[in-house]
PDB file of C-alpha atoms in Angstrom:
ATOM      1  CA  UNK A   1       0.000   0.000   0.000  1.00  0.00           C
ATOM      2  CA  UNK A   2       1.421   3.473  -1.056  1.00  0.00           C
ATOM      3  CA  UNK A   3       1.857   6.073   1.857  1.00  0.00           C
ATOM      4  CA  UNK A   4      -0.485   8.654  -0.295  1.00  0.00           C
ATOM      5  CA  UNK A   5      -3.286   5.813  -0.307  1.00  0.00           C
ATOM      6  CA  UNK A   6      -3.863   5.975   3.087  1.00  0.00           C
ATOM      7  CA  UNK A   7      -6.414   8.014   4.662  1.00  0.00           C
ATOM      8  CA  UNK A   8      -7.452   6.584   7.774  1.00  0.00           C
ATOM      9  CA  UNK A   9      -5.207   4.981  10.611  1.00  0.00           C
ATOM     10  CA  UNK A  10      -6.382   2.536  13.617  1.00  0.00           C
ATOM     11  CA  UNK A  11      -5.050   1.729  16.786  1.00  0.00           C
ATOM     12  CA  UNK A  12      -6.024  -0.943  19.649  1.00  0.00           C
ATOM     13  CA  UNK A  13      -4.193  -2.560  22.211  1.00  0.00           C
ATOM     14  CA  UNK A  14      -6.342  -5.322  24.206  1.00  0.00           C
ATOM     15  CA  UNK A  15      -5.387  -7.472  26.647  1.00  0.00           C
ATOM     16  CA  UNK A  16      -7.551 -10.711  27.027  1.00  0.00           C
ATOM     17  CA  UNK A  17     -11.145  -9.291  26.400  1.00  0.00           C
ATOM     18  CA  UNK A  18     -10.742  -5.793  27.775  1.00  0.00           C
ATOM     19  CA  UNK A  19      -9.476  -3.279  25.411  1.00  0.00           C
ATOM     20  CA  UNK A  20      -6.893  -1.078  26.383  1.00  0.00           C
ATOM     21  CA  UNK A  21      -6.972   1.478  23.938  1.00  0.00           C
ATOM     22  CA  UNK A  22      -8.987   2.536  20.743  1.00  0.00           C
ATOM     23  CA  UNK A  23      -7.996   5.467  18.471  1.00  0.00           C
ATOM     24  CA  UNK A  24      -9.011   5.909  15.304  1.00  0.00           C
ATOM     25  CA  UNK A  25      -8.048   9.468  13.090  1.00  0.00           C
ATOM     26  CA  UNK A  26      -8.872  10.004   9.772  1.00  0.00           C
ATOM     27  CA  UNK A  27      -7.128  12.481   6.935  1.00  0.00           C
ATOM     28  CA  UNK A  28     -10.639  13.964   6.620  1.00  0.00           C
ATOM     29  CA  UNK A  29     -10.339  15.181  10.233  1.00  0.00           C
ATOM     30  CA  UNK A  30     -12.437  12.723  12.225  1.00  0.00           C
ATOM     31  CA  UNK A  31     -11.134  12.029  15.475  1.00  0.00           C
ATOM     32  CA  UNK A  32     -12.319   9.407  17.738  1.00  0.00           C
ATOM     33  CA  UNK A  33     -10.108   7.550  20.917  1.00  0.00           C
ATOM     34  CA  UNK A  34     -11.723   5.545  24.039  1.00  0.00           C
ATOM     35  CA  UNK A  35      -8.754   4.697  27.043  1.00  0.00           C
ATOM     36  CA  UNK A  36      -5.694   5.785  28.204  1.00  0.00           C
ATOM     37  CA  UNK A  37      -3.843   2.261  27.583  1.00  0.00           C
ATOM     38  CA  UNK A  38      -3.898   0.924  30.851  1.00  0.00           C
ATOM     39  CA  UNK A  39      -6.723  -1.563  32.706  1.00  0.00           C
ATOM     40  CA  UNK A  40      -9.054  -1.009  34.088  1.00  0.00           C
ATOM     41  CA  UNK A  41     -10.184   0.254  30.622  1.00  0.00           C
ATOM     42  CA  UNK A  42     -11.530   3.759  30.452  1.00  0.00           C
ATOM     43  CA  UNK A  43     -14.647   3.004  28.734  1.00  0.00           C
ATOM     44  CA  UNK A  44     -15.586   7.266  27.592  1.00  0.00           C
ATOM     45  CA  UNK A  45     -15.318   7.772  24.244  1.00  0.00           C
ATOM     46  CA  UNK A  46     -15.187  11.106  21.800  1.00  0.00           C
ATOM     47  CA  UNK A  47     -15.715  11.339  18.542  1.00  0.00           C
ATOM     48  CA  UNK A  48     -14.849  14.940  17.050  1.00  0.00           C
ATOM     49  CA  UNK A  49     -15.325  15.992  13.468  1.00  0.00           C
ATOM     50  CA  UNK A  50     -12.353  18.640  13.300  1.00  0.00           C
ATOM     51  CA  UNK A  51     -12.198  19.525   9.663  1.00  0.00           C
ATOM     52  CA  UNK A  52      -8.465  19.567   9.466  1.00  0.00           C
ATOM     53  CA  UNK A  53      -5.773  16.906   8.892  1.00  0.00           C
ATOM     54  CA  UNK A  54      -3.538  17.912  11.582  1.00  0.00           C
ATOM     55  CA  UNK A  55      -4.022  15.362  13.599  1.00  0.00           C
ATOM     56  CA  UNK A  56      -3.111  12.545  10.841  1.00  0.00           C
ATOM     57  CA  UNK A  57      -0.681  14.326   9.401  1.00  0.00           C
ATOM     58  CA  UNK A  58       1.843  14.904  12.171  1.00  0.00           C
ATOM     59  CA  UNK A  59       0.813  10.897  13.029  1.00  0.00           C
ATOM     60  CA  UNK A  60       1.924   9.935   9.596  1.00  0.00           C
ATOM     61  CA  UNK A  61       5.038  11.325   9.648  1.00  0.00           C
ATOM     62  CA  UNK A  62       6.216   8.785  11.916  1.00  0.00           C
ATOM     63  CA  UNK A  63       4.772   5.900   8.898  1.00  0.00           C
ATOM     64  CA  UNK A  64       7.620   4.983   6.414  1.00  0.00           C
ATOM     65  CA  UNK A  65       6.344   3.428   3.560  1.00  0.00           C
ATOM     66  CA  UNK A  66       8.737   0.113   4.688  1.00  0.00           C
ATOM     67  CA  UNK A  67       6.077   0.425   7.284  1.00  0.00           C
ATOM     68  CA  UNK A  68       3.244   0.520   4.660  1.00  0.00           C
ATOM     69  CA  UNK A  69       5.142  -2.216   2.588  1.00  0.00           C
ATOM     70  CA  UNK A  70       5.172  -5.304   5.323  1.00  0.00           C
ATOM     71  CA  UNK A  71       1.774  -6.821   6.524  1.00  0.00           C
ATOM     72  CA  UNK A  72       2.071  -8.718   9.817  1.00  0.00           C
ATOM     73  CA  UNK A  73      -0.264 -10.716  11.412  1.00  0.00           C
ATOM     74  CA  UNK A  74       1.450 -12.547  14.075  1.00  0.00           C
ATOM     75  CA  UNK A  75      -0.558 -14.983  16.497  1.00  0.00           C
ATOM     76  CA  UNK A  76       0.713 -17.373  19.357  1.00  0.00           C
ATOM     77  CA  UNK A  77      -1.121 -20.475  21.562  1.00  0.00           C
ATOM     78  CA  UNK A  78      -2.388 -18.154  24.762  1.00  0.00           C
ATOM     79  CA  UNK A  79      -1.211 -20.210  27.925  1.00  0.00           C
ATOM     80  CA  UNK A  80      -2.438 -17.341  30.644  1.00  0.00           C
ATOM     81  CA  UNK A  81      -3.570 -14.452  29.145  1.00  0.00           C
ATOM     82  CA  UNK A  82      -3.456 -12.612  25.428  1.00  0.00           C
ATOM     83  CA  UNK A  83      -2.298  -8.914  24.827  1.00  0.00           C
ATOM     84  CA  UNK A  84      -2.832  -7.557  21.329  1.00  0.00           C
ATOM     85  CA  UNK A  85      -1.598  -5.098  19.585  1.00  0.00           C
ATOM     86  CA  UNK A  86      -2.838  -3.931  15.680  1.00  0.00           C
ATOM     87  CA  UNK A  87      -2.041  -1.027  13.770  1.00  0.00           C
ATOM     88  CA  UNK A  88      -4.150  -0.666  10.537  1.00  0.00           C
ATOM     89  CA  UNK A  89      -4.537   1.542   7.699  1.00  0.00           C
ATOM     90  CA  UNK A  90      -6.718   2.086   4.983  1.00  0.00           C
ATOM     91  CA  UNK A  91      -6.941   3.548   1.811  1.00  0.00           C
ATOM     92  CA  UNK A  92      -9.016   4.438  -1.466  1.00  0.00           C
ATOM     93  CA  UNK A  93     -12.922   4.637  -0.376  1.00  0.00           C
ATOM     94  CA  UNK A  94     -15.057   2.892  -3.056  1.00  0.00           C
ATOM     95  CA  UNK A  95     -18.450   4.297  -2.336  1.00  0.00           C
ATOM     96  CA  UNK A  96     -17.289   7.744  -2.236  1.00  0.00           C
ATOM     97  CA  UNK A  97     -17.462   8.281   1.892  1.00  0.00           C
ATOM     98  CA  UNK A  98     -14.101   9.283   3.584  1.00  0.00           C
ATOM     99  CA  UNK A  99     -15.457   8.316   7.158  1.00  0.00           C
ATOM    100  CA  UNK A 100     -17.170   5.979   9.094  1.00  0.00           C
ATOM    101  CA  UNK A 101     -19.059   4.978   6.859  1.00  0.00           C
ATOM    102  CA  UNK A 102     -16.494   4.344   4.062  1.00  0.00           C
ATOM    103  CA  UNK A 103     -15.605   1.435   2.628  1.00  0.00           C
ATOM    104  CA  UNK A 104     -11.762   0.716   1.954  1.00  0.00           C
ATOM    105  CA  UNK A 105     -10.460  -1.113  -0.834  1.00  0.00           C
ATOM    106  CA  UNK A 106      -6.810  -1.022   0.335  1.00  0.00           C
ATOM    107  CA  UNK A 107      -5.756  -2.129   3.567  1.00  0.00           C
ATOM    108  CA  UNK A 108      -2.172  -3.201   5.255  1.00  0.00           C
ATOM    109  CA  UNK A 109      -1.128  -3.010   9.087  1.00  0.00           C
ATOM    110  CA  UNK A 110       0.616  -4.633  11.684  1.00  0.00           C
ATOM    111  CA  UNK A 111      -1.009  -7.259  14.469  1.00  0.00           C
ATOM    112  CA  UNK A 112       0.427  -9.091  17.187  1.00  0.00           C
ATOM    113  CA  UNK A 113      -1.708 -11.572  19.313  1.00  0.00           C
ATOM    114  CA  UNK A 114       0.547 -12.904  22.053  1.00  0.00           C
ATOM    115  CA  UNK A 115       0.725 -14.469  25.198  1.00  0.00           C
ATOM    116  CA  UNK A 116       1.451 -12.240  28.132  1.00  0.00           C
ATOM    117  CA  UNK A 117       4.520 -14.747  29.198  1.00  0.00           C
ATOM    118  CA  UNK A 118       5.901 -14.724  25.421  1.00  0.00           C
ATOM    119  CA  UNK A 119       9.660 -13.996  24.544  1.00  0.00           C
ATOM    120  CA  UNK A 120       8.762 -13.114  20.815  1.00  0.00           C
ATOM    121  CA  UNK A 121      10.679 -10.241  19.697  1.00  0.00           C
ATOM    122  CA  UNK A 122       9.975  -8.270  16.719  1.00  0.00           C
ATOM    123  CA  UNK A 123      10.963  -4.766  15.455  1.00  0.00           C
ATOM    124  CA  UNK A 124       7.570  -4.034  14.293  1.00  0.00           C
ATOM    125  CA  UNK A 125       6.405  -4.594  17.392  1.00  0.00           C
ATOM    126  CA  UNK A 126       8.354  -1.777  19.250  1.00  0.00           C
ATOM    127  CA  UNK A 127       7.103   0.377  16.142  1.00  0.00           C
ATOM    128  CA  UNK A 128       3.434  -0.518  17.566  1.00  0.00           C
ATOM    129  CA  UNK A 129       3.885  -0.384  20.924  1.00  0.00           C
ATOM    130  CA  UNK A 130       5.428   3.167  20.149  1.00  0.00           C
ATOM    131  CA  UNK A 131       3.299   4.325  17.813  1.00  0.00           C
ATOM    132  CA  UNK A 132       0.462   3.617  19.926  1.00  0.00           C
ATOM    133  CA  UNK A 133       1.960   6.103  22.624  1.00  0.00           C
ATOM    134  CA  UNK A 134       2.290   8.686  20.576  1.00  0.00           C
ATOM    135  CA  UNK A 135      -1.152   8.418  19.141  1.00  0.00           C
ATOM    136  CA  UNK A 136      -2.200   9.062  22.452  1.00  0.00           C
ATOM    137  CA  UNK A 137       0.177  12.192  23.387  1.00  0.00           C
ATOM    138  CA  UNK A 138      -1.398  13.594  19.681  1.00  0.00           C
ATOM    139  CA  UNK A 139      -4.584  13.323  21.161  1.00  0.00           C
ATOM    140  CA  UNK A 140      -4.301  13.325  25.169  1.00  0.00           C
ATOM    141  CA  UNK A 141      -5.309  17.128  25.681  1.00  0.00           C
ATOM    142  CA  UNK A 142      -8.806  16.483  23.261  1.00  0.00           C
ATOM    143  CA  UNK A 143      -9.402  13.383  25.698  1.00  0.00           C
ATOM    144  CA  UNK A 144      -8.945  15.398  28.441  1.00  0.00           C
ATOM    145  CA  UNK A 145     -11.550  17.830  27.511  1.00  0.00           C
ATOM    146  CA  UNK A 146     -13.503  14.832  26.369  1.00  0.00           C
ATOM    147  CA  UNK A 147     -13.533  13.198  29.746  1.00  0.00           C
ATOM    148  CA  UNK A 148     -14.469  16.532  31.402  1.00  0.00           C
ATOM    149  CA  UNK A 149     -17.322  16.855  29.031  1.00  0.00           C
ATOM    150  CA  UNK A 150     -18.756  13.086  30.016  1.00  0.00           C
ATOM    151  CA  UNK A 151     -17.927  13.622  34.073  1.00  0.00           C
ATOM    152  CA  UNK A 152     -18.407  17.564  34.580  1.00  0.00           C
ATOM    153  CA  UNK A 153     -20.768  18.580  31.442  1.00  0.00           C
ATOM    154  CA  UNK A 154     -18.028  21.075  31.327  1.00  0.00           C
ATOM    155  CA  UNK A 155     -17.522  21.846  27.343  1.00  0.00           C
ATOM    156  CA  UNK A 156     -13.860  22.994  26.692  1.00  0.00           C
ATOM    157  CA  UNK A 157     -13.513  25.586  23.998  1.00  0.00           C
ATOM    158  CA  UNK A 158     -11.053  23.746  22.484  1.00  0.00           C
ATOM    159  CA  UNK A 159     -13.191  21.049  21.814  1.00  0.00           C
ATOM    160  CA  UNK A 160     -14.794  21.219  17.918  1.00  0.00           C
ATOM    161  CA  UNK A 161     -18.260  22.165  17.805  1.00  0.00           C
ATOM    162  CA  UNK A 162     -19.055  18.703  16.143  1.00  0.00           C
ATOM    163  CA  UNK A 163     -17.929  16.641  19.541  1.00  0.00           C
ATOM    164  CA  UNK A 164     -19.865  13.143  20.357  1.00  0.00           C
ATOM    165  CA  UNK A 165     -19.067  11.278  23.291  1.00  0.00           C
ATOM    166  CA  UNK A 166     -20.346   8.478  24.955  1.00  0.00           C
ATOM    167  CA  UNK A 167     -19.964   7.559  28.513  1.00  0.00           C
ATOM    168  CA  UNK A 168     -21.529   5.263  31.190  1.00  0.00           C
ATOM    169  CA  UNK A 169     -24.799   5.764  32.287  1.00  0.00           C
ATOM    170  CA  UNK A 170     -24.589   4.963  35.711  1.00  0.00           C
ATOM    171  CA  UNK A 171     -22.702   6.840  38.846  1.00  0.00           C
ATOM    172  CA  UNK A 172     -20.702   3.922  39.943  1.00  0.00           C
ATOM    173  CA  UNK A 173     -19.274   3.293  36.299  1.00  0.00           C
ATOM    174  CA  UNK A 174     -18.606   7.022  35.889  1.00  0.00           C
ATOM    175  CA  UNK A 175     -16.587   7.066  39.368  1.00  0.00           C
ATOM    176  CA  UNK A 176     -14.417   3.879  37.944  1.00  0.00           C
ATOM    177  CA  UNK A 177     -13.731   5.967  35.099  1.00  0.00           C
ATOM    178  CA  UNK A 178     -12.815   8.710  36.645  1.00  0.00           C
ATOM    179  CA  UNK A 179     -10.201   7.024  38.964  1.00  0.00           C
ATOM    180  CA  UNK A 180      -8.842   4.872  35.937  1.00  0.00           C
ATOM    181  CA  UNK A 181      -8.382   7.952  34.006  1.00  0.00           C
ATOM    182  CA  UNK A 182      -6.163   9.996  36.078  1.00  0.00           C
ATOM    183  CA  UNK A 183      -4.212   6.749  37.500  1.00  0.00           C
ATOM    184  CA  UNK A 184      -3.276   6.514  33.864  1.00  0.00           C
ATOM    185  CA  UNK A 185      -2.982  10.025  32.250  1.00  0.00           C
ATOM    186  CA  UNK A 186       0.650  11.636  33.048  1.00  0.00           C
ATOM    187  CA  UNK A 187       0.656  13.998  36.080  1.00  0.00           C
ATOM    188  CA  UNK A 188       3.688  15.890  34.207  1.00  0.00           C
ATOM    189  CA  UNK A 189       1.315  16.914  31.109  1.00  0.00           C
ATOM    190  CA  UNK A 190      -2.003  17.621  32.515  1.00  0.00           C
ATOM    191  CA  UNK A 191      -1.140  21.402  33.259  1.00  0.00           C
ATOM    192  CA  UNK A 192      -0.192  21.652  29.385  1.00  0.00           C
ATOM    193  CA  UNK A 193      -4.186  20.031  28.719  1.00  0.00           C
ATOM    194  CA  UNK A 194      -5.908  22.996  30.013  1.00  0.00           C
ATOM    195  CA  UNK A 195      -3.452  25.647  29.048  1.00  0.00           C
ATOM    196  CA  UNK A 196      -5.397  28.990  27.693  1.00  0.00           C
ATOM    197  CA  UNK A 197      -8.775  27.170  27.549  1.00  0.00           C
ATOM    198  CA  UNK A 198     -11.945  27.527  29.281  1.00  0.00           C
ATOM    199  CA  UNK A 199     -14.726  25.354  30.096  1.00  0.00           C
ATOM    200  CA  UNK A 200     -18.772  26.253  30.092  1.00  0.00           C
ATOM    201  CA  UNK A 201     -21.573  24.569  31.984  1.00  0.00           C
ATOM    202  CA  UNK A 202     -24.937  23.992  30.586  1.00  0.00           C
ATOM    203  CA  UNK A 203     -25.898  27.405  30.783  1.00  0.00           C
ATOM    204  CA  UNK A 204     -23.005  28.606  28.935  1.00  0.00           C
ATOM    205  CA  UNK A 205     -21.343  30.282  32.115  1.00  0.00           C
ATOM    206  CA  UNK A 206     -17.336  30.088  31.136  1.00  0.00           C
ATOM    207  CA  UNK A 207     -14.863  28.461  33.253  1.00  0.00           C
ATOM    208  CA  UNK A 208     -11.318  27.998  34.643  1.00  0.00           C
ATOM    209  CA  UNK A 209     -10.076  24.677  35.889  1.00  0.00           C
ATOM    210  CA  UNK A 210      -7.660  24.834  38.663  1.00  0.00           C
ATOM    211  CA  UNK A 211      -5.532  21.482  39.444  1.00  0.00           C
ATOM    212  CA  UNK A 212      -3.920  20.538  42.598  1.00  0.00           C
ATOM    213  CA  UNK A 213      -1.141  17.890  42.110  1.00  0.00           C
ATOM    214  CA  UNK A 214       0.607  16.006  45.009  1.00  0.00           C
ATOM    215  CA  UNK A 215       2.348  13.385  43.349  1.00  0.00           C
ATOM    216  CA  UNK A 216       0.173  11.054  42.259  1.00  0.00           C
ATOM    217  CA  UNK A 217      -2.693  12.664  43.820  1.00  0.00           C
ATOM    218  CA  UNK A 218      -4.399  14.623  41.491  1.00  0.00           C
ATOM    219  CA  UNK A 219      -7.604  17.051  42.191  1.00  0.00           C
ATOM    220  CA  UNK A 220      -9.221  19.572  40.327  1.00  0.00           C
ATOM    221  CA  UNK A 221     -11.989  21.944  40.670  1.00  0.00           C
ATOM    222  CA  UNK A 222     -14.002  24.935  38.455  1.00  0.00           C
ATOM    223  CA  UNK A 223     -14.347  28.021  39.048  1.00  0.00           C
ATOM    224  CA  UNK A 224     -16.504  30.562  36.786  1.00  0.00           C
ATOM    225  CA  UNK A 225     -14.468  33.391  34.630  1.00  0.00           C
ATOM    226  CA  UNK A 226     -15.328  37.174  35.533  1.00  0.00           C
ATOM    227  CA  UNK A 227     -13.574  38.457  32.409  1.00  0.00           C
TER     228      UNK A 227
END
């Protein structure tokens, strides 16, 4: 598959049933991630329609086309438990839709299905496990404002105007998610998430977010904007 084919990139990372991570951006400017890459699995997802490319073009420049050019699908008897890794691409829509709804005539990607105890090495398989990560530092500070959206209502200005996002339905879920979120997200980075934005309730009142980090306690609270 040729590098200029390619117009929409997925990533997952599972491990036995419970998926890790999901991000999926598109050249068109869709947007769309649930997790943080750790377990318990943070089950809010976003979808964003952003109208630009940034997002898959400063992800693609890490995608050589050697990258493009092998096709990998690497799977191993599971003795205790299975961790998977895939990184797909796709290419050349043939009913005319760039999206979700499109359907790809060229494909290629990378997947590993392992055991957790395995000693198989591969090169590739740093590339995933790395490429993975930095799908999710592209994206971490629209997840943040994602996640604040499905536990706060609190809609960042930063986020596009065309924002989905799903979340659980129930208190108990939403508290899991909460503490699985920030036991995964760096401490280090969240200051940079909320740099120059502001967040509005339902009413449209603006607000600042104020964090209070003591090591790996993290809290947070909103207060509203007088100017």
């Amino acid at each position: 598959m040729d590098k200029s084919e390619v117009e929409y990139v997925l990533i997952t990372v599972k491990s036995g049933t419970e998926e890790a991570l999901n991000i999926k951006i598109y050249k068109n400017g869709i947007l769309a991630r649930r997790g943080c890459g750790g377990l318990p699995g943070v089950s809010i997802s976003g979808m964003s329609f952003t109208g630009s490319s940034q997002y898959f073009d400063q992800l693609m420049n890490s995608v050589s086309q050697q990258i493009l050019d092998q096709n990998i699908n690497h799977e191993e008897q599971i003795k205790t438990g299975s961790l998977e890794y895939l990184v797909a691409f796709y290419g050349i829509s043939g009913n005319g839709d760039h999206g979700e709804r499109a359907e790809w005539t060229r494909s290629t990607g990378l997947r590993f299905f392992m055991d957790e105890g395995t000693s198989y090495r591969h090169n590739l398989l740093g590339f995933a496990d790395g490429f993975a990560i930095e799908a999710m530092k592209l994206t971490n500070a629209w997840y943040f404002d994602v996640v604040m959206l499905a536990l706060e209502n609190m809609r960042s200005d930063a986020l596009p105007e065309q924002t989905l996002v799903n979340a659980p339905k129930t208190e108990a879920a939403l508290n899991k998610d909460f503490q699985s979120y920030f036991e995964q997200i760096s401490k280090k980075e969240l200051p940079e998430f909320i740099k120059d934005k502001t967040y509005a309730d339902q009413a449209g009142q603006p607000h600042f977010i104020e964090l209070d980090i003591q090591g790996q306690s993290i809290t947070y609270k909103f207060g509203v904007k007088t100017n």
